Amino acid sequence: MLGLLCLFAMAWVTPLVIVVLSSMKTPIEQSQSGTLALPENAAMILDNISSASELSGIGNGILSSLIYAFVGSVTAVIVASSAAYSIAMLKIRFPFFWFLLIYSGTVFPFQMYLMPLFQMYQSVGLYDTRMGMLLFYSAIAVPFCLFVFRNYFIGMQQEVFEAAALDGASSFQTYLRVLLPMAKAPALFLFVTQFSWIWNDFLFGQVLAKSDDVRPVMTSLALLSGTYGTGTVPQQMAGALT
């Protein structure tokens, strides 16, 4: 068992070691030495990080991705939880229809509405803006979050909400003070999963943003490869390390 754990640890650590060692080398040294060879001058990592930042604007990309991931995830969780509460708990007309209408957003592949979304963003002035990116990342996460919250709320004990109603709590007070504290587990799960997805997204960042101030980090990293794949490996590794 210990040997298996060591094997998994090596499989996880080895790529990180390669990235660190490669970021400490010059392009010539990287091409002439082995992948795991020690660098001649470890201080080269600072020059490579500086060059990577100048070429790709990765500092702005990190800031933009943090904003998109945090705000988009929080907004999606709040909107989806309130919608799921209305559909699952409140007596609205045709609740299952509204659930299917919102959840149908996950049926179609992203590539199907990529170009219509691009054209719409250009026509309304949201293209290459942080507000446009925030709106997109928040909206695209709502259907899946709604699906998780609705199924979780349906399985909860109805007596809890009946007791809150008897105590004089309004629907909003029940949602805010009773439902949300009980739904911490799915809310945290959805926040982490959506944060990770937004942080790692490349496709929509490439299509909907072009300036350094708006471009997310994964799109910024792609710039280090160069237009024709002429980027240097040390700079790419230094960019990935940051």
PDB file of C-alpha atoms in Angstrom:
ATOM      1  CA  MET A   1       0.000   0.000   0.000  1.00  0.00           C
ATOM      2  CA  LEU A   2       2.849   2.352   0.877  1.00  0.00           C
ATOM      3  CA  GLY A   3       4.523   1.639  -2.456  1.00  0.00           C
ATOM      4  CA  LEU A   4       1.312   2.477  -4.299  1.00  0.00           C
ATOM      5  CA  LEU A   5       0.999   5.760  -2.425  1.00  0.00           C
ATOM      6  CA  CYS A   6       4.613   6.611  -3.261  1.00  0.00           C
ATOM      7  CA  LEU A   7       3.918   5.848  -6.918  1.00  0.00           C
ATOM      8  CA  PHE A   8       0.929   8.188  -6.962  1.00  0.00           C
ATOM      9  CA  ALA A   9       2.971  10.856  -5.158  1.00  0.00           C
ATOM     10  CA  MET A  10       5.731  10.615  -7.774  1.00  0.00           C
ATOM     11  CA  ALA A  11       3.180  10.844 -10.585  1.00  0.00           C
ATOM     12  CA  TRP A  12       1.817  14.034  -9.019  1.00  0.00           C
ATOM     13  CA  VAL A  13       5.145  15.656  -8.097  1.00  0.00           C
ATOM     14  CA  THR A  14       7.155  14.856 -11.253  1.00  0.00           C
ATOM     15  CA  PRO A  15       5.283  17.277 -13.602  1.00  0.00           C
ATOM     16  CA  LEU A  16       5.669  20.054 -11.028  1.00  0.00           C
ATOM     17  CA  VAL A  17       9.411  19.362 -10.744  1.00  0.00           C
ATOM     18  CA  ILE A  18       9.744  19.478 -14.546  1.00  0.00           C
ATOM     19  CA  VAL A  19       7.939  22.826 -14.680  1.00  0.00           C
ATOM     20  CA  VAL A  20      10.153  24.327 -11.956  1.00  0.00           C
ATOM     21  CA  LEU A  21      13.408  23.058 -13.481  1.00  0.00           C
ATOM     22  CA  SER A  22      12.449  24.144 -16.998  1.00  0.00           C
ATOM     23  CA  SER A  23      11.543  27.641 -15.827  1.00  0.00           C
ATOM     24  CA  MET A  24      15.093  28.054 -14.442  1.00  0.00           C
ATOM     25  CA  LYS A  25      16.826  27.451 -17.782  1.00  0.00           C
ATOM     26  CA  THR A  26      17.635  29.430 -20.893  1.00  0.00           C
ATOM     27  CA  PRO A  27      16.119  28.277 -24.219  1.00  0.00           C
ATOM     28  CA  ILE A  28      19.493  26.903 -25.365  1.00  0.00           C
ATOM     29  CA  GLU A  29      20.062  25.105 -22.079  1.00  0.00           C
ATOM     30  CA  GLN A  30      16.566  23.637 -22.223  1.00  0.00           C
ATOM     31  CA  SER A  31      17.123  22.221 -25.712  1.00  0.00           C
ATOM     32  CA  GLN A  32      20.573  20.798 -24.948  1.00  0.00           C
ATOM     33  CA  SER A  33      20.042  19.372 -21.457  1.00  0.00           C
ATOM     34  CA  GLY A  34      17.705  16.661 -20.287  1.00  0.00           C
ATOM     35  CA  THR A  35      14.240  17.347 -18.944  1.00  0.00           C
ATOM     36  CA  LEU A  36      15.245  16.648 -15.343  1.00  0.00           C
ATOM     37  CA  ALA A  37      18.742  18.159 -15.615  1.00  0.00           C
ATOM     38  CA  LEU A  38      19.596  20.754 -12.992  1.00  0.00           C
ATOM     39  CA  PRO A  39      19.823  24.362 -14.248  1.00  0.00           C
ATOM     40  CA  GLU A  40      23.119  26.213 -14.373  1.00  0.00           C
ATOM     41  CA  ASN A  41      21.620  29.434 -13.013  1.00  0.00           C
ATOM     42  CA  ALA A  42      18.455  29.099 -10.935  1.00  0.00           C
ATOM     43  CA  ALA A  43      18.000  32.880 -10.946  1.00  0.00           C
ATOM     44  CA  MET A  44      16.894  32.628 -14.588  1.00  0.00           C
ATOM     45  CA  ILE A  45      13.425  31.853 -13.257  1.00  0.00           C
ATOM     46  CA  LEU A  46      12.993  35.546 -12.395  1.00  0.00           C
ATOM     47  CA  ASP A  47      13.923  36.645 -15.912  1.00  0.00           C
ATOM     48  CA  ASN A  48      11.614  34.043 -17.446  1.00  0.00           C
ATOM     49  CA  ILE A  49       8.702  35.079 -15.226  1.00  0.00           C
ATOM     50  CA  SER A  50       9.281  38.733 -16.107  1.00  0.00           C
ATOM     51  CA  SER A  51       9.439  37.928 -19.827  1.00  0.00           C
ATOM     52  CA  ALA A  52       6.316  35.769 -19.620  1.00  0.00           C
ATOM     53  CA  SER A  53       4.434  38.555 -17.859  1.00  0.00           C
ATOM     54  CA  GLU A  54       5.446  41.110 -20.490  1.00  0.00           C
ATOM     55  CA  LEU A  55       4.550  38.863 -23.417  1.00  0.00           C
ATOM     56  CA  SER A  56       1.189  37.613 -22.190  1.00  0.00           C
ATOM     57  CA  GLY A  57      -0.019  40.047 -19.524  1.00  0.00           C
ATOM     58  CA  ILE A  58      -0.474  37.073 -17.237  1.00  0.00           C
ATOM     59  CA  GLY A  59      -0.738  39.275 -14.142  1.00  0.00           C
ATOM     60  CA  ASN A  60      -3.901  40.880 -15.492  1.00  0.00           C
ATOM     61  CA  GLY A  61      -5.092  37.431 -16.567  1.00  0.00           C
ATOM     62  CA  ILE A  62      -4.777  36.068 -13.037  1.00  0.00           C
ATOM     63  CA  LEU A  63      -6.674  39.043 -11.603  1.00  0.00           C
ATOM     64  CA  SER A  64      -9.405  38.754 -14.232  1.00  0.00           C
ATOM     65  CA  SER A  65      -9.813  35.012 -13.700  1.00  0.00           C
ATOM     66  CA  LEU A  66     -10.049  35.468  -9.929  1.00  0.00           C
ATOM     67  CA  ILE A  67     -12.805  38.049 -10.412  1.00  0.00           C
ATOM     68  CA  TYR A  68     -14.670  35.934 -12.966  1.00  0.00           C
ATOM     69  CA  ALA A  69     -14.392  32.727 -10.950  1.00  0.00           C
ATOM     70  CA  PHE A  70     -15.376  34.208  -7.588  1.00  0.00           C
ATOM     71  CA  VAL A  71     -18.151  36.550  -8.691  1.00  0.00           C
ATOM     72  CA  GLY A  72     -19.510  34.100 -11.275  1.00  0.00           C
ATOM     73  CA  SER A  73     -19.623  31.209  -8.807  1.00  0.00           C
ATOM     74  CA  VAL A  74     -21.232  33.232  -6.009  1.00  0.00           C
ATOM     75  CA  THR A  75     -23.811  34.745  -8.367  1.00  0.00           C
ATOM     76  CA  ALA A  76     -24.703  31.360  -9.855  1.00  0.00           C
ATOM     77  CA  VAL A  77     -25.126  29.785  -6.408  1.00  0.00           C
ATOM     78  CA  ILE A  78     -27.368  32.616  -5.173  1.00  0.00           C
ATOM     79  CA  VAL A  79     -29.532  32.751  -8.306  1.00  0.00           C
ATOM     80  CA  ALA A  80     -29.836  28.968  -8.614  1.00  0.00           C
ATOM     81  CA  SER A  81     -30.636  28.425  -4.938  1.00  0.00           C
ATOM     82  CA  SER A  82     -33.381  31.070  -4.952  1.00  0.00           C
ATOM     83  CA  ALA A  83     -34.839  29.671  -8.185  1.00  0.00           C
ATOM     84  CA  ALA A  84     -34.704  26.122  -6.827  1.00  0.00           C
ATOM     85  CA  TYR A  85     -36.428  27.281  -3.636  1.00  0.00           C
ATOM     86  CA  SER A  86     -39.234  28.842  -5.671  1.00  0.00           C
ATOM     87  CA  ILE A  87     -39.634  25.748  -7.847  1.00  0.00           C
ATOM     88  CA  ALA A  88     -39.343  23.114  -5.118  1.00  0.00           C
ATOM     89  CA  MET A  89     -40.956  24.798  -2.112  1.00  0.00           C
ATOM     90  CA  LEU A  90     -43.261  27.611  -3.162  1.00  0.00           C
ATOM     91  CA  LYS A  91     -46.637  26.992  -4.743  1.00  0.00           C
ATOM     92  CA  ILE A  92     -46.004  28.487  -8.166  1.00  0.00           C
ATOM     93  CA  ARG A  93     -47.808  27.356 -11.305  1.00  0.00           C
ATOM     94  CA  PHE A  94     -46.147  24.701 -13.457  1.00  0.00           C
ATOM     95  CA  PRO A  95     -42.993  24.309 -11.334  1.00  0.00           C
ATOM     96  CA  PHE A  96     -41.664  21.357 -13.336  1.00  0.00           C
ATOM     97  CA  PHE A  97     -42.055  23.324 -16.566  1.00  0.00           C
ATOM     98  CA  TRP A  98     -39.901  26.156 -15.226  1.00  0.00           C
ATOM     99  CA  PHE A  99     -37.329  23.664 -14.023  1.00  0.00           C
ATOM    100  CA  LEU A 100     -37.128  22.022 -17.453  1.00  0.00           C
ATOM    101  CA  LEU A 101     -36.988  25.408 -19.170  1.00  0.00           C
ATOM    102  CA  ILE A 102     -33.943  26.510 -17.175  1.00  0.00           C
ATOM    103  CA  TYR A 103     -32.247  23.111 -17.088  1.00  0.00           C
ATOM    104  CA  SER A 104     -32.590  22.755 -20.864  1.00  0.00           C
ATOM    105  CA  GLY A 105     -29.634  25.119 -21.092  1.00  0.00           C
ATOM    106  CA  THR A 106     -27.372  22.134 -20.390  1.00  0.00           C
ATOM    107  CA  VAL A 107     -28.772  20.058 -23.269  1.00  0.00           C
ATOM    108  CA  PHE A 108     -27.054  21.932 -26.087  1.00  0.00           C
ATOM    109  CA  PRO A 109     -23.269  21.833 -26.522  1.00  0.00           C
ATOM    110  CA  PHE A 110     -21.322  25.028 -26.018  1.00  0.00           C
ATOM    111  CA  GLN A 111     -20.157  25.098 -29.624  1.00  0.00           C
ATOM    112  CA  MET A 112     -23.754  25.417 -30.858  1.00  0.00           C
ATOM    113  CA  TYR A 113     -24.298  28.900 -29.450  1.00  0.00           C
ATOM    114  CA  LEU A 114     -20.701  30.113 -29.561  1.00  0.00           C
ATOM    115  CA  MET A 115     -21.010  32.229 -32.734  1.00  0.00           C
ATOM    116  CA  PRO A 116     -24.521  33.594 -31.955  1.00  0.00           C
ATOM    117  CA  LEU A 117     -23.216  34.593 -28.527  1.00  0.00           C
ATOM    118  CA  PHE A 118     -20.202  36.303 -30.100  1.00  0.00           C
ATOM    119  CA  GLN A 119     -22.407  38.241 -32.527  1.00  0.00           C
ATOM    120  CA  MET A 120     -24.842  39.239 -29.782  1.00  0.00           C
ATOM    121  CA  TYR A 121     -22.016  40.456 -27.547  1.00  0.00           C
ATOM    122  CA  GLN A 122     -20.636  42.588 -30.361  1.00  0.00           C
ATOM    123  CA  SER A 123     -24.038  44.107 -31.133  1.00  0.00           C
ATOM    124  CA  VAL A 124     -24.842  45.067 -27.523  1.00  0.00           C
ATOM    125  CA  GLY A 125     -21.344  46.264 -26.608  1.00  0.00           C
ATOM    126  CA  LEU A 126     -20.431  43.480 -24.177  1.00  0.00           C
ATOM    127  CA  TYR A 127     -17.598  42.061 -26.269  1.00  0.00           C
ATOM    128  CA  ASP A 128     -14.178  42.365 -24.613  1.00  0.00           C
ATOM    129  CA  THR A 129     -15.597  43.739 -21.351  1.00  0.00           C
ATOM    130  CA  ARG A 130     -15.343  42.330 -17.851  1.00  0.00           C
ATOM    131  CA  MET A 131     -19.066  42.861 -17.357  1.00  0.00           C
ATOM    132  CA  GLY A 132     -19.778  40.695 -20.391  1.00  0.00           C
ATOM    133  CA  MET A 133     -17.498  37.944 -19.103  1.00  0.00           C
ATOM    134  CA  LEU A 134     -19.105  38.075 -15.655  1.00  0.00           C
ATOM    135  CA  LEU A 135     -22.610  37.863 -17.105  1.00  0.00           C
ATOM    136  CA  PHE A 136     -21.673  34.882 -19.239  1.00  0.00           C
ATOM    137  CA  TYR A 137     -19.880  32.897 -16.536  1.00  0.00           C
ATOM    138  CA  SER A 138     -22.682  33.569 -14.044  1.00  0.00           C
ATOM    139  CA  ALA A 139     -25.462  32.588 -16.454  1.00  0.00           C
ATOM    140  CA  ILE A 140     -23.860  29.455 -17.858  1.00  0.00           C
ATOM    141  CA  ALA A 141     -23.448  27.947 -14.383  1.00  0.00           C
ATOM    142  CA  VAL A 142     -27.068  28.461 -13.270  1.00  0.00           C
ATOM    143  CA  PRO A 143     -28.754  25.415 -14.931  1.00  0.00           C
ATOM    144  CA  PHE A 144     -26.477  22.816 -13.334  1.00  0.00           C
ATOM    145  CA  CYS A 145     -26.600  24.569  -9.950  1.00  0.00           C
ATOM    146  CA  LEU A 146     -30.393  24.667 -10.192  1.00  0.00           C
ATOM    147  CA  PHE A 147     -30.501  20.926 -10.858  1.00  0.00           C
ATOM    148  CA  VAL A 148     -28.421  20.156  -7.752  1.00  0.00           C
ATOM    149  CA  PHE A 149     -30.268  22.570  -5.453  1.00  0.00           C
ATOM    150  CA  ARG A 150     -33.736  21.462  -6.562  1.00  0.00           C
ATOM    151  CA  ASN A 151     -33.007  17.796  -5.934  1.00  0.00           C
ATOM    152  CA  TYR A 152     -31.497  18.658  -2.558  1.00  0.00           C
ATOM    153  CA  PHE A 153     -34.448  20.810  -1.494  1.00  0.00           C
ATOM    154  CA  ILE A 154     -37.020  18.194  -2.505  1.00  0.00           C
ATOM    155  CA  GLY A 155     -35.384  15.703  -0.147  1.00  0.00           C
ATOM    156  CA  MET A 156     -35.528  18.028   2.857  1.00  0.00           C
ATOM    157  CA  GLN A 157     -38.076  17.638   5.634  1.00  0.00           C
ATOM    158  CA  GLN A 158     -41.142  19.779   4.943  1.00  0.00           C
ATOM    159  CA  GLU A 159     -41.874  20.102   8.666  1.00  0.00           C
ATOM    160  CA  VAL A 160     -38.957  22.512   9.005  1.00  0.00           C
ATOM    161  CA  PHE A 161     -40.529  24.985   6.600  1.00  0.00           C
ATOM    162  CA  GLU A 162     -43.978  24.510   8.092  1.00  0.00           C
ATOM    163  CA  ALA A 163     -42.538  25.354  11.512  1.00  0.00           C
ATOM    164  CA  ALA A 164     -40.905  28.482  10.086  1.00  0.00           C
ATOM    165  CA  ALA A 165     -44.237  29.530   8.568  1.00  0.00           C
ATOM    166  CA  LEU A 166     -45.998  28.997  11.910  1.00  0.00           C
ATOM    167  CA  ASP A 167     -43.397  31.227  13.570  1.00  0.00           C
ATOM    168  CA  GLY A 168     -44.357  34.003  11.164  1.00  0.00           C
ATOM    169  CA  ALA A 169     -41.360  33.834   8.831  1.00  0.00           C
ATOM    170  CA  SER A 170     -41.920  35.122   5.319  1.00  0.00           C
ATOM    171  CA  SER A 171     -40.809  33.192   2.245  1.00  0.00           C
ATOM    172  CA  PHE A 172     -37.653  35.295   1.973  1.00  0.00           C
ATOM    173  CA  GLN A 173     -36.850  34.872   5.674  1.00  0.00           C
ATOM    174  CA  THR A 174     -37.349  31.123   5.360  1.00  0.00           C
ATOM    175  CA  TYR A 175     -35.007  31.035   2.387  1.00  0.00           C
ATOM    176  CA  LEU A 176     -32.358  33.224   4.016  1.00  0.00           C
ATOM    177  CA  ARG A 177     -32.397  31.970   7.623  1.00  0.00           C
ATOM    178  CA  VAL A 178     -33.565  28.368   7.300  1.00  0.00           C
ATOM    179  CA  LEU A 179     -32.882  27.023   3.837  1.00  0.00           C
ATOM    180  CA  LEU A 180     -29.451  28.471   3.055  1.00  0.00           C
ATOM    181  CA  PRO A 181     -27.831  27.398   6.360  1.00  0.00           C
ATOM    182  CA  MET A 182     -29.132  23.868   5.767  1.00  0.00           C
ATOM    183  CA  ALA A 183     -27.819  23.883   2.188  1.00  0.00           C
ATOM    184  CA  LYS A 184     -24.199  24.716   2.987  1.00  0.00           C
ATOM    185  CA  ALA A 185     -22.901  21.386   1.657  1.00  0.00           C
ATOM    186  CA  PRO A 186     -24.329  21.637  -1.898  1.00  0.00           C
ATOM    187  CA  ALA A 187     -23.583  25.366  -2.000  1.00  0.00           C
ATOM    188  CA  LEU A 188     -19.914  24.765  -1.163  1.00  0.00           C
ATOM    189  CA  PHE A 189     -19.713  21.887  -3.646  1.00  0.00           C
ATOM    190  CA  LEU A 190     -21.180  24.012  -6.434  1.00  0.00           C
ATOM    191  CA  PHE A 191     -18.975  26.985  -5.594  1.00  0.00           C
ATOM    192  CA  VAL A 192     -15.804  24.876  -5.797  1.00  0.00           C
ATOM    193  CA  THR A 193     -16.794  23.096  -9.022  1.00  0.00           C
ATOM    194  CA  GLN A 194     -17.894  26.274 -10.789  1.00  0.00           C
ATOM    195  CA  PHE A 195     -14.846  28.192  -9.564  1.00  0.00           C
ATOM    196  CA  SER A 196     -12.568  25.480 -10.972  1.00  0.00           C
ATOM    197  CA  TRP A 197     -14.435  25.383 -14.294  1.00  0.00           C
ATOM    198  CA  ILE A 198     -14.331  29.153 -14.779  1.00  0.00           C
ATOM    199  CA  TRP A 199     -10.660  29.328 -13.786  1.00  0.00           C
ATOM    200  CA  ASN A 200      -9.710  26.607 -16.288  1.00  0.00           C
ATOM    201  CA  ASP A 201     -11.912  27.857 -19.130  1.00  0.00           C
ATOM    202  CA  PHE A 202     -10.065  28.648 -22.351  1.00  0.00           C
ATOM    203  CA  LEU A 203     -12.681  28.495 -25.121  1.00  0.00           C
ATOM    204  CA  PHE A 204     -14.937  31.384 -24.128  1.00  0.00           C
ATOM    205  CA  GLY A 205     -12.060  33.513 -22.904  1.00  0.00           C
ATOM    206  CA  GLN A 206     -10.514  33.164 -26.343  1.00  0.00           C
ATOM    207  CA  VAL A 207     -13.739  34.090 -28.156  1.00  0.00           C
ATOM    208  CA  LEU A 208     -15.212  36.822 -25.947  1.00  0.00           C
ATOM    209  CA  ALA A 209     -12.074  38.724 -24.907  1.00  0.00           C
ATOM    210  CA  LYS A 210      -9.031  40.102 -26.695  1.00  0.00           C
ATOM    211  CA  SER A 211      -7.414  42.756 -24.476  1.00  0.00           C
ATOM    212  CA  ASP A 212      -4.967  42.043 -21.644  1.00  0.00           C
ATOM    213  CA  ASP A 213      -7.256  43.668 -19.064  1.00  0.00           C
ATOM    214  CA  VAL A 214     -10.179  41.358 -19.894  1.00  0.00           C
ATOM    215  CA  ARG A 215      -8.497  38.151 -21.070  1.00  0.00           C
ATOM    216  CA  PRO A 216      -8.560  35.292 -18.482  1.00  0.00           C
ATOM    217  CA  VAL A 217      -5.414  33.528 -17.342  1.00  0.00           C
ATOM    218  CA  MET A 218      -5.693  30.423 -19.536  1.00  0.00           C
ATOM    219  CA  THR A 219      -5.942  32.541 -22.669  1.00  0.00           C
ATOM    220  CA  SER A 220      -2.976  34.603 -21.494  1.00  0.00           C
ATOM    221  CA  LEU A 221      -0.913  31.443 -21.030  1.00  0.00           C
ATOM    222  CA  ALA A 222      -1.699  30.371 -24.590  1.00  0.00           C
ATOM    223  CA  LEU A 223      -0.046  33.548 -25.886  1.00  0.00           C
ATOM    224  CA  LEU A 224       3.311  32.283 -24.620  1.00  0.00           C
ATOM    225  CA  SER A 225       3.375  29.607 -27.314  1.00  0.00           C
ATOM    226  CA  GLY A 226       3.636  32.315 -29.991  1.00  0.00           C
ATOM    227  CA  THR A 227       1.613  32.783 -33.151  1.00  0.00           C
ATOM    228  CA  TYR A 228       3.357  29.928 -34.954  1.00  0.00           C
ATOM    229  CA  GLY A 229       4.443  27.926 -31.917  1.00  0.00           C
ATOM    230  CA  THR A 230       7.712  29.849 -31.638  1.00  0.00           C
ATOM    231  CA  GLY A 231       7.504  30.530 -27.899  1.00  0.00           C
ATOM    232  CA  THR A 232      10.297  29.265 -25.674  1.00  0.00           C
ATOM    233  CA  VAL A 233       9.682  26.423 -23.242  1.00  0.00           C
ATOM    234  CA  PRO A 234      11.266  28.185 -20.208  1.00  0.00           C
ATOM    235  CA  GLN A 235       8.934  31.163 -20.627  1.00  0.00           C
ATOM    236  CA  GLN A 236       5.916  28.894 -20.982  1.00  0.00           C
ATOM    237  CA  MET A 237       6.873  26.954 -17.864  1.00  0.00           C
ATOM    238  CA  ALA A 238       7.509  30.172 -15.930  1.00  0.00           C
ATOM    239  CA  GLY A 239       4.089  31.441 -16.971  1.00  0.00           C
ATOM    240  CA  ALA A 240       2.455  28.202 -15.859  1.00  0.00           C
ATOM    241  CA  LEU A 241       4.321  28.393 -12.552  1.00  0.00           C
ATOM    242  CA  THR A 242       2.914  31.815 -11.760  1.00  0.00           C
TER     243      THR A 242
END
